[in-house]
mmCIF file of C-alpha atoms in Angstrom:
data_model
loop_
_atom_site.group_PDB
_atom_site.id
_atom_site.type_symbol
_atom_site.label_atom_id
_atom_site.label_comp_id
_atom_site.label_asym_id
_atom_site.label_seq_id
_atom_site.Cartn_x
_atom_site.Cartn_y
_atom_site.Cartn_z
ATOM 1 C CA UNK L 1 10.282 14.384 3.371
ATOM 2 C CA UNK L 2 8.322 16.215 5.826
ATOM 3 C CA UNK L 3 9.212 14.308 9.040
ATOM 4 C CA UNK L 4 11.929 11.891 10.213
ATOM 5 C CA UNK L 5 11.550 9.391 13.139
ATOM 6 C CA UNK L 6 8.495 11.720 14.329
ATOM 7 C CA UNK L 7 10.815 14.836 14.134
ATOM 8 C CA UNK L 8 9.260 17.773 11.523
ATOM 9 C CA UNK L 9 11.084 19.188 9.141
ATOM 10 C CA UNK L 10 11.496 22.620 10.723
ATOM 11 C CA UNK L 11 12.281 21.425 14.634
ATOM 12 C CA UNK L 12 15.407 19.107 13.164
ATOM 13 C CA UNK L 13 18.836 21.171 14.827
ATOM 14 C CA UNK L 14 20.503 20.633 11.581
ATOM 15 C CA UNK L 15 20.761 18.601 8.665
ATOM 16 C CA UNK L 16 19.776 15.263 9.021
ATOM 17 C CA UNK L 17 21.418 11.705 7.186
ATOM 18 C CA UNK L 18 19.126 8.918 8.501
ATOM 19 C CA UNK L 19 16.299 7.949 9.770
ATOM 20 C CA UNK L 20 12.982 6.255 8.740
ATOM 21 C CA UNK L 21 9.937 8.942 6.913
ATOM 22 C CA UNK L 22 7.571 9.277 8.765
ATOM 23 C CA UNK L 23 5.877 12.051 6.831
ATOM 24 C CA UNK L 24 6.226 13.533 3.304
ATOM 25 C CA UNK L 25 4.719 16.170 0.812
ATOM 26 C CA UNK L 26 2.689 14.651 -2.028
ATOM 27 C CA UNK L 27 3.716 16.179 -5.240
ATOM 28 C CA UNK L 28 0.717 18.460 -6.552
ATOM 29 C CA UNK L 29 0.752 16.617 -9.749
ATOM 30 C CA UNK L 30 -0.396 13.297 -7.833
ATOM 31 C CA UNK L 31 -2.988 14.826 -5.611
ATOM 32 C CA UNK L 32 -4.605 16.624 -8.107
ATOM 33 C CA UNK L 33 -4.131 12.870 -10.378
ATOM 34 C CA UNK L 34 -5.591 11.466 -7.006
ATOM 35 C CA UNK L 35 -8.476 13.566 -6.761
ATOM 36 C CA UNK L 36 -9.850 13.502 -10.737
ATOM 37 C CA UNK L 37 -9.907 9.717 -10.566
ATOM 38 C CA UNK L 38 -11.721 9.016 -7.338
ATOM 39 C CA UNK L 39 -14.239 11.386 -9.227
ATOM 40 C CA UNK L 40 -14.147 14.192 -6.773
ATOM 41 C CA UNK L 41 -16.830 16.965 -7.778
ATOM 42 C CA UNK L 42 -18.487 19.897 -6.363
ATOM 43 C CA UNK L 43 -21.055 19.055 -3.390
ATOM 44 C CA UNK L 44 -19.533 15.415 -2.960
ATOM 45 C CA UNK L 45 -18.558 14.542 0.827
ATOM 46 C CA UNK L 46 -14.742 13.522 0.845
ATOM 47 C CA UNK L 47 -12.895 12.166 3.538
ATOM 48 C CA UNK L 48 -8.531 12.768 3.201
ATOM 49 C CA UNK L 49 -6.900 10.048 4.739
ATOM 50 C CA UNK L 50 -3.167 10.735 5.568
ATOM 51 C CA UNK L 51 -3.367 15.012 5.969
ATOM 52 C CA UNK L 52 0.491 15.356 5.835
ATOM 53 C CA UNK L 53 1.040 19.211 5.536
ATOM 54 C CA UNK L 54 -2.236 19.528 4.612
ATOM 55 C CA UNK L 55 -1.748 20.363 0.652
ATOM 56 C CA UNK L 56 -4.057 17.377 -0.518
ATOM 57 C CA UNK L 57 -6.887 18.636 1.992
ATOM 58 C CA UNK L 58 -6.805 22.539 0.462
ATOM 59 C CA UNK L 59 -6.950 20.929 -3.046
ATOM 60 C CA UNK L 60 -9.830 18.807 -2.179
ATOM 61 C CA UNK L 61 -11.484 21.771 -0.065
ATOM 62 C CA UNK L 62 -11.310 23.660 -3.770
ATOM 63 C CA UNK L 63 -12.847 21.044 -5.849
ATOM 64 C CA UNK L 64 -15.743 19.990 -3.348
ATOM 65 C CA UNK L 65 -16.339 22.688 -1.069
ATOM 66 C CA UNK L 66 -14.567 23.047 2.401
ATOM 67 C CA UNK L 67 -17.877 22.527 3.704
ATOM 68 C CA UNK L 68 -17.675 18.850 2.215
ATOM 69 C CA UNK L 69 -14.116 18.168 3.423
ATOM 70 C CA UNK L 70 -13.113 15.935 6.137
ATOM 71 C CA UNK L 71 -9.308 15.169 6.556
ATOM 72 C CA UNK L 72 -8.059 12.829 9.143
ATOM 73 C CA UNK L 73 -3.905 12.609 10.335
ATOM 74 C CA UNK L 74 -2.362 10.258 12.536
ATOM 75 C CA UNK L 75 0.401 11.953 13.992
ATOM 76 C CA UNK L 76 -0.525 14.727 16.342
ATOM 77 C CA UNK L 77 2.809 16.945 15.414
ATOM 78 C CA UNK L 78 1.922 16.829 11.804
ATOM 79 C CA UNK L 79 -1.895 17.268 11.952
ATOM 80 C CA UNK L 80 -1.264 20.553 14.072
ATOM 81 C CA UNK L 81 1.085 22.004 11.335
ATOM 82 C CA UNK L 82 -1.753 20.936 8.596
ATOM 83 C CA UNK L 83 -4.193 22.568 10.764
ATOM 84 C CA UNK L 84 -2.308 25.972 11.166
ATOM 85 C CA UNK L 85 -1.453 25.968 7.546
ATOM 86 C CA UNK L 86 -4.620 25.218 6.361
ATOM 87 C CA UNK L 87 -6.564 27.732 8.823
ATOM 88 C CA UNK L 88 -3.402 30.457 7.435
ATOM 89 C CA UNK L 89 -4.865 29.801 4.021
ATOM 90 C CA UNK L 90 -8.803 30.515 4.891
ATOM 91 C CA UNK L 91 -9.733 26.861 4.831
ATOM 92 C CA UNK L 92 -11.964 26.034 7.452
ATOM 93 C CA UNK L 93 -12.530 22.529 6.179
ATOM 94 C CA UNK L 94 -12.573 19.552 9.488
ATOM 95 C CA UNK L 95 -9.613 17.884 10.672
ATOM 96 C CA UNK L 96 -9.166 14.899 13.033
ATOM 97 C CA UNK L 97 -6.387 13.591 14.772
ATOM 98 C CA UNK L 98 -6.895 9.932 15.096
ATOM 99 C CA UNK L 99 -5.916 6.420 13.299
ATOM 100 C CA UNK L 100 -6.972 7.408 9.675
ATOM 101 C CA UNK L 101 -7.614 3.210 8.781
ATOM 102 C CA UNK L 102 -11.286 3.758 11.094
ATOM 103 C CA UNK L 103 -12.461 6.635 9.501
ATOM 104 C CA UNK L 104 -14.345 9.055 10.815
ATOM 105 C CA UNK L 105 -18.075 7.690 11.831
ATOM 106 C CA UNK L 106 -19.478 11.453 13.193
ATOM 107 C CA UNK L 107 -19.039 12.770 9.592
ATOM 108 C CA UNK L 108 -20.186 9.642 7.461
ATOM 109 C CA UNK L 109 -21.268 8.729 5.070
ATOM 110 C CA UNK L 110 -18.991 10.023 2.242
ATOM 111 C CA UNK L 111 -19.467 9.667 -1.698
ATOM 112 C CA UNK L 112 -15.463 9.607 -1.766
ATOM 113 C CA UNK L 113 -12.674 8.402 0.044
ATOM 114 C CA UNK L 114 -8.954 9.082 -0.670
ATOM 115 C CA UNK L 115 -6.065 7.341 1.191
ATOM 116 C CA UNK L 116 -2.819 9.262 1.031
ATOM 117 C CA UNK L 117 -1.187 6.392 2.972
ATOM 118 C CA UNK L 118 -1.272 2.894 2.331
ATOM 119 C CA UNK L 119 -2.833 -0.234 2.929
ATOM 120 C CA UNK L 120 -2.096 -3.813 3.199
ATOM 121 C CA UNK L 121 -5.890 -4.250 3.129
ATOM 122 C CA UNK L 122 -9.114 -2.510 3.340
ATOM 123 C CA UNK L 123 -10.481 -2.183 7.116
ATOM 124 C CA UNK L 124 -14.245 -3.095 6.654
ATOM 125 C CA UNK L 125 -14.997 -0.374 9.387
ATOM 126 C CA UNK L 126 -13.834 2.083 6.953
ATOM 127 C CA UNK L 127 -15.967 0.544 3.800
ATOM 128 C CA UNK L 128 -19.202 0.443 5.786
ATOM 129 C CA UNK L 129 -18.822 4.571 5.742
ATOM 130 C CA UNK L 130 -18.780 5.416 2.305
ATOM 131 C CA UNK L 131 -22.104 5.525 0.350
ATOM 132 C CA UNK L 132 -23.384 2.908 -2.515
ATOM 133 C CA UNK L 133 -22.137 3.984 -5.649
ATOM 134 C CA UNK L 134 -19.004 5.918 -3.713
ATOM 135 C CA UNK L 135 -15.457 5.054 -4.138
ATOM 136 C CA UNK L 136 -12.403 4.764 -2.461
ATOM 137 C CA UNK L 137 -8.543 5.851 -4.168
ATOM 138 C CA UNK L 138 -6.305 3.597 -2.431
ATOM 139 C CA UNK L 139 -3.204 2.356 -2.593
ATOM 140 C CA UNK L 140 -2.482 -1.642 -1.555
ATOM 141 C CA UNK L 141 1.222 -2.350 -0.198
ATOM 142 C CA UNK L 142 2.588 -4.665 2.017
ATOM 143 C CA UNK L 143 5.986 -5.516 3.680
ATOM 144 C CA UNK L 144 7.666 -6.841 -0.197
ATOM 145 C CA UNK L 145 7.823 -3.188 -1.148
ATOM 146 C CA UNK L 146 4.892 -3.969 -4.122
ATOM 147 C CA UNK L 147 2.000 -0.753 -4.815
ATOM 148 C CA UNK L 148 -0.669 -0.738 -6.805
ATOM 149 C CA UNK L 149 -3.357 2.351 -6.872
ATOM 150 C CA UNK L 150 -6.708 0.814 -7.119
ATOM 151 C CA UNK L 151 -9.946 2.529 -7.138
ATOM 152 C CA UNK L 152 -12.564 0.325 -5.709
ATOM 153 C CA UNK L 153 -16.405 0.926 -6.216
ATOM 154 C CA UNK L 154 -18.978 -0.059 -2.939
ATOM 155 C CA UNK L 155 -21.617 -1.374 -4.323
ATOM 156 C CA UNK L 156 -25.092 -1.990 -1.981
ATOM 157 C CA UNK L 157 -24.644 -5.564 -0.492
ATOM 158 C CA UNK L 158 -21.278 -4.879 1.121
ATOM 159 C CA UNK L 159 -19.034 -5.458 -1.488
ATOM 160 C CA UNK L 160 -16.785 -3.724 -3.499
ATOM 161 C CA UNK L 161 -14.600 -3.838 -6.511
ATOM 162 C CA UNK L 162 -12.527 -2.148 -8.528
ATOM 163 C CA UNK L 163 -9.299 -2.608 -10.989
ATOM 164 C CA UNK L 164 -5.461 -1.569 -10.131
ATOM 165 C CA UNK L 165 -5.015 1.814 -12.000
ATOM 166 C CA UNK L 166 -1.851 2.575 -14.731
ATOM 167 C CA UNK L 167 1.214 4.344 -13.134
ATOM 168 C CA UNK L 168 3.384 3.768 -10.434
ATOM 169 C CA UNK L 169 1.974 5.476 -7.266
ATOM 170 C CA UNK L 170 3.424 5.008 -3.947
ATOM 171 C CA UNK L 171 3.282 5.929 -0.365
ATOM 172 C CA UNK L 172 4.327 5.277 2.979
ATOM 173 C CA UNK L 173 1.996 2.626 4.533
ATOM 174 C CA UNK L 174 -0.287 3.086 7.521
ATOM 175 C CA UNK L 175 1.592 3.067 10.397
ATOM 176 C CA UNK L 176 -1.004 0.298 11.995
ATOM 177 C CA UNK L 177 0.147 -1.804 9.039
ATOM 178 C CA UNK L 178 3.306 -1.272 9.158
ATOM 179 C CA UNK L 179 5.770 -4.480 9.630
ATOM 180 C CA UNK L 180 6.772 -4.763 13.154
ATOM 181 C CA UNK L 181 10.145 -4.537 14.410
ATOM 182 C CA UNK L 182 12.711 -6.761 15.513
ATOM 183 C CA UNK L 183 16.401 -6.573 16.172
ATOM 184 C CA UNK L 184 19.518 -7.880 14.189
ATOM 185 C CA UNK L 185 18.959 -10.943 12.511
ATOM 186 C CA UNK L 186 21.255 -14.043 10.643
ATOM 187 C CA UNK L 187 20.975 -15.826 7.463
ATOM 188 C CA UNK L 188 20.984 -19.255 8.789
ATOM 189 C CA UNK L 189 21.584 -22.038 7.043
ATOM 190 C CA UNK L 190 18.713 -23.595 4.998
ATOM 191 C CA UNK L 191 17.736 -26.381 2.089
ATOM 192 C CA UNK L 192 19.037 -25.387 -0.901
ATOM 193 C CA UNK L 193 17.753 -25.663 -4.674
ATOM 194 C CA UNK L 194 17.652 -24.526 -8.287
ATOM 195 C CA UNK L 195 15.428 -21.381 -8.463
ATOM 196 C CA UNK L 196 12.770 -21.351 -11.556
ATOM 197 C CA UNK L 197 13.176 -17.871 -11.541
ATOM 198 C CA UNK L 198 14.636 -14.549 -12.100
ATOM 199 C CA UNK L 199 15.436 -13.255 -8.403
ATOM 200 C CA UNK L 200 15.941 -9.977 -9.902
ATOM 201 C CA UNK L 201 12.348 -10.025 -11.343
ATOM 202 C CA UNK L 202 11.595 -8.825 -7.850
ATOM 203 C CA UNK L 203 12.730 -5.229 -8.696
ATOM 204 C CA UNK L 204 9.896 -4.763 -11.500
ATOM 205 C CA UNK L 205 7.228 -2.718 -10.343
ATOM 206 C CA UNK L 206 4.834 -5.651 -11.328
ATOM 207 C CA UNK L 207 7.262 -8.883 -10.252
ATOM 208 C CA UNK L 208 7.150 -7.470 -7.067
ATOM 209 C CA UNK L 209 3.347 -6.807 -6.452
ATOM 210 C CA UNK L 210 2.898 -10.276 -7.600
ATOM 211 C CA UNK L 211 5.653 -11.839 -4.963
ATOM 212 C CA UNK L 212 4.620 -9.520 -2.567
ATOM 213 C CA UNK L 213 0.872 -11.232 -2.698
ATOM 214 C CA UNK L 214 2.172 -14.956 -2.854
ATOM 215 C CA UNK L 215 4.346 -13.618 0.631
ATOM 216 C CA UNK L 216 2.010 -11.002 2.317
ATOM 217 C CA UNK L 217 3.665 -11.582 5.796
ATOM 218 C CA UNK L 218 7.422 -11.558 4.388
ATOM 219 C CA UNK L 219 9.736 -8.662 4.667
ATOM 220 C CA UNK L 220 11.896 -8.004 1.455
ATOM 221 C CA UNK L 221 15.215 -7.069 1.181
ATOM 222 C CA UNK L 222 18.292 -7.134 -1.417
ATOM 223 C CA UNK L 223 18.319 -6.996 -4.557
ATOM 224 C CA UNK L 224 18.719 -8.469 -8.481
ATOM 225 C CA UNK L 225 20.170 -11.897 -7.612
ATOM 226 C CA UNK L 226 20.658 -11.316 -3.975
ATOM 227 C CA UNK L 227 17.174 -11.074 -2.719
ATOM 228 C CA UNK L 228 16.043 -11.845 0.841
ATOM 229 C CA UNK L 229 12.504 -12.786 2.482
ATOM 230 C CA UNK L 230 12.593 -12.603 5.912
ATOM 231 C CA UNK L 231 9.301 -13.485 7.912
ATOM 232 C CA UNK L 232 10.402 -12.954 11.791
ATOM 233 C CA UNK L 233 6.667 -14.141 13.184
ATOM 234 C CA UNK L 234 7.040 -17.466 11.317
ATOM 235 C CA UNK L 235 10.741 -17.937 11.937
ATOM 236 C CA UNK L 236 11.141 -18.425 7.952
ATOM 237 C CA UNK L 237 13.589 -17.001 5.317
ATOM 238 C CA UNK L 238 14.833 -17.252 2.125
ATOM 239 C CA UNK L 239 17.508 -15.497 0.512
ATOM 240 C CA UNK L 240 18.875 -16.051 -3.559
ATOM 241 C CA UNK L 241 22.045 -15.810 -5.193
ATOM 242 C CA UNK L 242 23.578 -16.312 -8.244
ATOM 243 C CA UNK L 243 24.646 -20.046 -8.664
ATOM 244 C CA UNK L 244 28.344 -21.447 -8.126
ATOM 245 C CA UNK L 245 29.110 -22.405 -11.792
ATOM 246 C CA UNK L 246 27.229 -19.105 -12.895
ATOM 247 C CA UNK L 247 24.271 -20.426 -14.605
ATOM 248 C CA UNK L 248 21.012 -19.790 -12.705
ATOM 249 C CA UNK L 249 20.351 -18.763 -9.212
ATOM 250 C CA UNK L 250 20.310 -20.609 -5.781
ATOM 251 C CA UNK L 251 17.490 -20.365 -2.940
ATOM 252 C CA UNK L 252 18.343 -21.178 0.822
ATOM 253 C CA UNK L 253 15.323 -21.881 2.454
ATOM 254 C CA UNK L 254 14.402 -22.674 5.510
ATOM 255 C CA UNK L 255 11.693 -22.367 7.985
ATOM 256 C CA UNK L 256 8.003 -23.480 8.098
ATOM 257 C CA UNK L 257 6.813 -21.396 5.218
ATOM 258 C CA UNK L 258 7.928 -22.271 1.457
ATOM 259 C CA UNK L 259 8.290 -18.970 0.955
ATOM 260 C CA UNK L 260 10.292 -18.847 -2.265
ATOM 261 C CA UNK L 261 8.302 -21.354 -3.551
ATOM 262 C CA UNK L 262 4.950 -19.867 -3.284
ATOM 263 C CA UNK L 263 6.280 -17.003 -4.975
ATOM 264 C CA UNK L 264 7.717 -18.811 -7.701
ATOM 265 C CA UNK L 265 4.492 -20.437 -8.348
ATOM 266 C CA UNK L 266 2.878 -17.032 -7.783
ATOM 267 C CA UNK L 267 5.459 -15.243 -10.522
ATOM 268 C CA UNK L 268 5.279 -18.210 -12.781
ATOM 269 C CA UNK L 269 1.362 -17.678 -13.573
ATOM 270 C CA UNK L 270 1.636 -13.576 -13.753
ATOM 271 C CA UNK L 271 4.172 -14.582 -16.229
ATOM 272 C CA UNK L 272 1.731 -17.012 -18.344
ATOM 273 C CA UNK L 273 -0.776 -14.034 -18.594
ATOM 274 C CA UNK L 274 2.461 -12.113 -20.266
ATOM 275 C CA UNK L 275 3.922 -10.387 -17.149
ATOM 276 C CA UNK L 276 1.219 -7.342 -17.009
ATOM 277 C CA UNK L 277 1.345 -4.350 -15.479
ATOM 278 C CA UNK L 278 -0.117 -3.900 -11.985
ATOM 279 C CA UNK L 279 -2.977 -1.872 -13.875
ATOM 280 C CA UNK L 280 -3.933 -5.668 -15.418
ATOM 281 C CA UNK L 281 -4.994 -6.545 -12.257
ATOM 282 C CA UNK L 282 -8.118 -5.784 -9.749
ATOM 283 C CA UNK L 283 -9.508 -6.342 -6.401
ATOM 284 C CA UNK L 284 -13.205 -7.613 -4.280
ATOM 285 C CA UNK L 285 -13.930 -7.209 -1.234
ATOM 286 C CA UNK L 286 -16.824 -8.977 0.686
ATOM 287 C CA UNK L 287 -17.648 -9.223 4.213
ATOM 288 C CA UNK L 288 -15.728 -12.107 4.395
ATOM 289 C CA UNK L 289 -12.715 -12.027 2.336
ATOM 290 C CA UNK L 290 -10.526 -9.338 0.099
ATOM 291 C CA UNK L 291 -8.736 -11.201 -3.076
ATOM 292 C CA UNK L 292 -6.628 -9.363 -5.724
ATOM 293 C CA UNK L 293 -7.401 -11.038 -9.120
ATOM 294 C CA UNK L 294 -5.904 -11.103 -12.572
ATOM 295 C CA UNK L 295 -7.777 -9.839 -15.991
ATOM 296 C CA UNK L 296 -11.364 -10.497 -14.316
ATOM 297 C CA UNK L 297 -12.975 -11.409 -11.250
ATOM 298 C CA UNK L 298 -13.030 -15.476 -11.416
ATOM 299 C CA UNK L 299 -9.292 -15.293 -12.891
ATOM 300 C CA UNK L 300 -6.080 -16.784 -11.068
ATOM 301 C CA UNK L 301 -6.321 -14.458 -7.475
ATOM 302 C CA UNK L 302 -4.628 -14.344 -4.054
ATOM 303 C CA UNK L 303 -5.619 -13.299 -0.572
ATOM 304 C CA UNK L 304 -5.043 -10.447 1.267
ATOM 305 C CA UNK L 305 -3.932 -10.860 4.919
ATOM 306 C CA UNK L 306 -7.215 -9.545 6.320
#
């Protein structure tokens, strides 16, 4: 962690316990991963999303030519260490300061674009500057906690598709898609039921993903049998425990949105395909709608909140 509630690393008075990340170092390993499957290559225009101390823009600077490079950073404090480290280091590559999810117009279009944040979706802004043919390294998130890397290909007409990559790559989300924040809440009372499944199923990599898709607007928290949806615009929650006599679990719901339901149902077919991997999975975009689907493109699929 590179930055803590907005406060760098180096300004902090002394150590610090708590606090949200608001910035972080990207192990070399990944952003050199990162940059070999969005098929980054000498001459090819890149744009860095997400500059964070400015490592992932040197590499790419290296492999495509600074001249090539454009690297865009949200926060203002961490952009201006980036740009003095990467100006130390004889890298003359550009860097914006500005909401990373729009792009950068002035240098488009770009054969490549890398996300070193993530996304609940894809802004179409951001699509309409990379090139036919080019691709885009991004991982999707959401408020459930669930990542996938995909690597989507834009194809001529406005569309573009990809599949979910193997692994388990994260990263802090967008801060313009980040869940918004409220105050103290309580577990209300609610309807209660049987669940049909696992709560705990939840903290796979893959369970997750797929809950997190059936409740794209639901905050998760808990864990194993004690899990907890919580969607504050919608007034709806439901939270799981183990059952009284010890046999199964229990859901309180209550609210407007079913929201253990729908990812019960959601769960229940990623488990008839044999509980995949994330990497199982893959994702189209069109002007109109993004869907994540499983095995191929006309296969069971769910919509992003777009």
């Amino acid at each position: 962690m590179t930055q803590l509630d907005g406060v760098l690393a180096e300004e902090a008075a002394g150590p610090v316990t708590g606090g949200s990340p608001t910035s972080s170092s990207t192990l070399p390993s990944v952003i050199l991963g990162m940059i070999e499957q969005a098929g980054v290559a000498r001459g090819k225009r890149v744009l860095i999303i997400g500059t964070g101390t400015g490592l992932s823009t040197a590499y790419a600077c290296e492999v495509a030519g600074q001249e090539n490079v454009t690297s865009i950073e949200t926060d203002p404090a961490a952009a201006e260490r980036a740009r003095k480290a990467l100006t130390e280091a004889g890298y003359t590559s550009t860097l914006i300061t500005a909401d990373g999810l729009r792009g950068h117009r002035d240098r488009a279009p770009y054969d490549i674009v890398i996300a070193f944040c993530s996304m609940r979706y894809i802004p179409y802004g951001l699509l309409q500057q990379i090139k036919a043919g080019g691709n885009l390294l991004v991982t999707l998130a959401g408020w459930g906690s669930g990542h996938g890397l995909v690597r989507l290909t834009v194809e001529g007409d406005g569309v573009a598709e990809g599949r979910f990559l193997p692994g388990y790559t994260s990263f802090m989300i967008a801060r313009t898609h980040d869940r918004p924040p409220h105050g103290p809440f309580e577990l209300l009372p609610g309807d209660e039921r049987p669940s049909v499944i696992d709560p705990a199923l939840l903290d796979d990599w893959s369970g997750r993903f797929v809950a997190q898709l059936a409740a794209p607007s639901a905050e998760r928290l808990g864990t194993e049998a004690e899990q907890i949806l919580l969607d504050v615009a919608a007034g709806s929650q439901a939270r799981t425990r183990t059952a009284d006599n010890g046999e199964g679990w229990t859901v309180v719901r209550r609210g407007p949105l079913d929201l253990w339901t729908a990812v019960e149902n959601s769960i229940t077919r990623w488990q008839s395909h044999g509980s995949p991997h994330v990497s199982s999975f893959g994702m189209t975009i069109t002007p109109d709608t993004q869907r994540v689907w499983l095995d191929e493109p006309h296969g069971p699929s769910w919509a992003l909140p777009v």
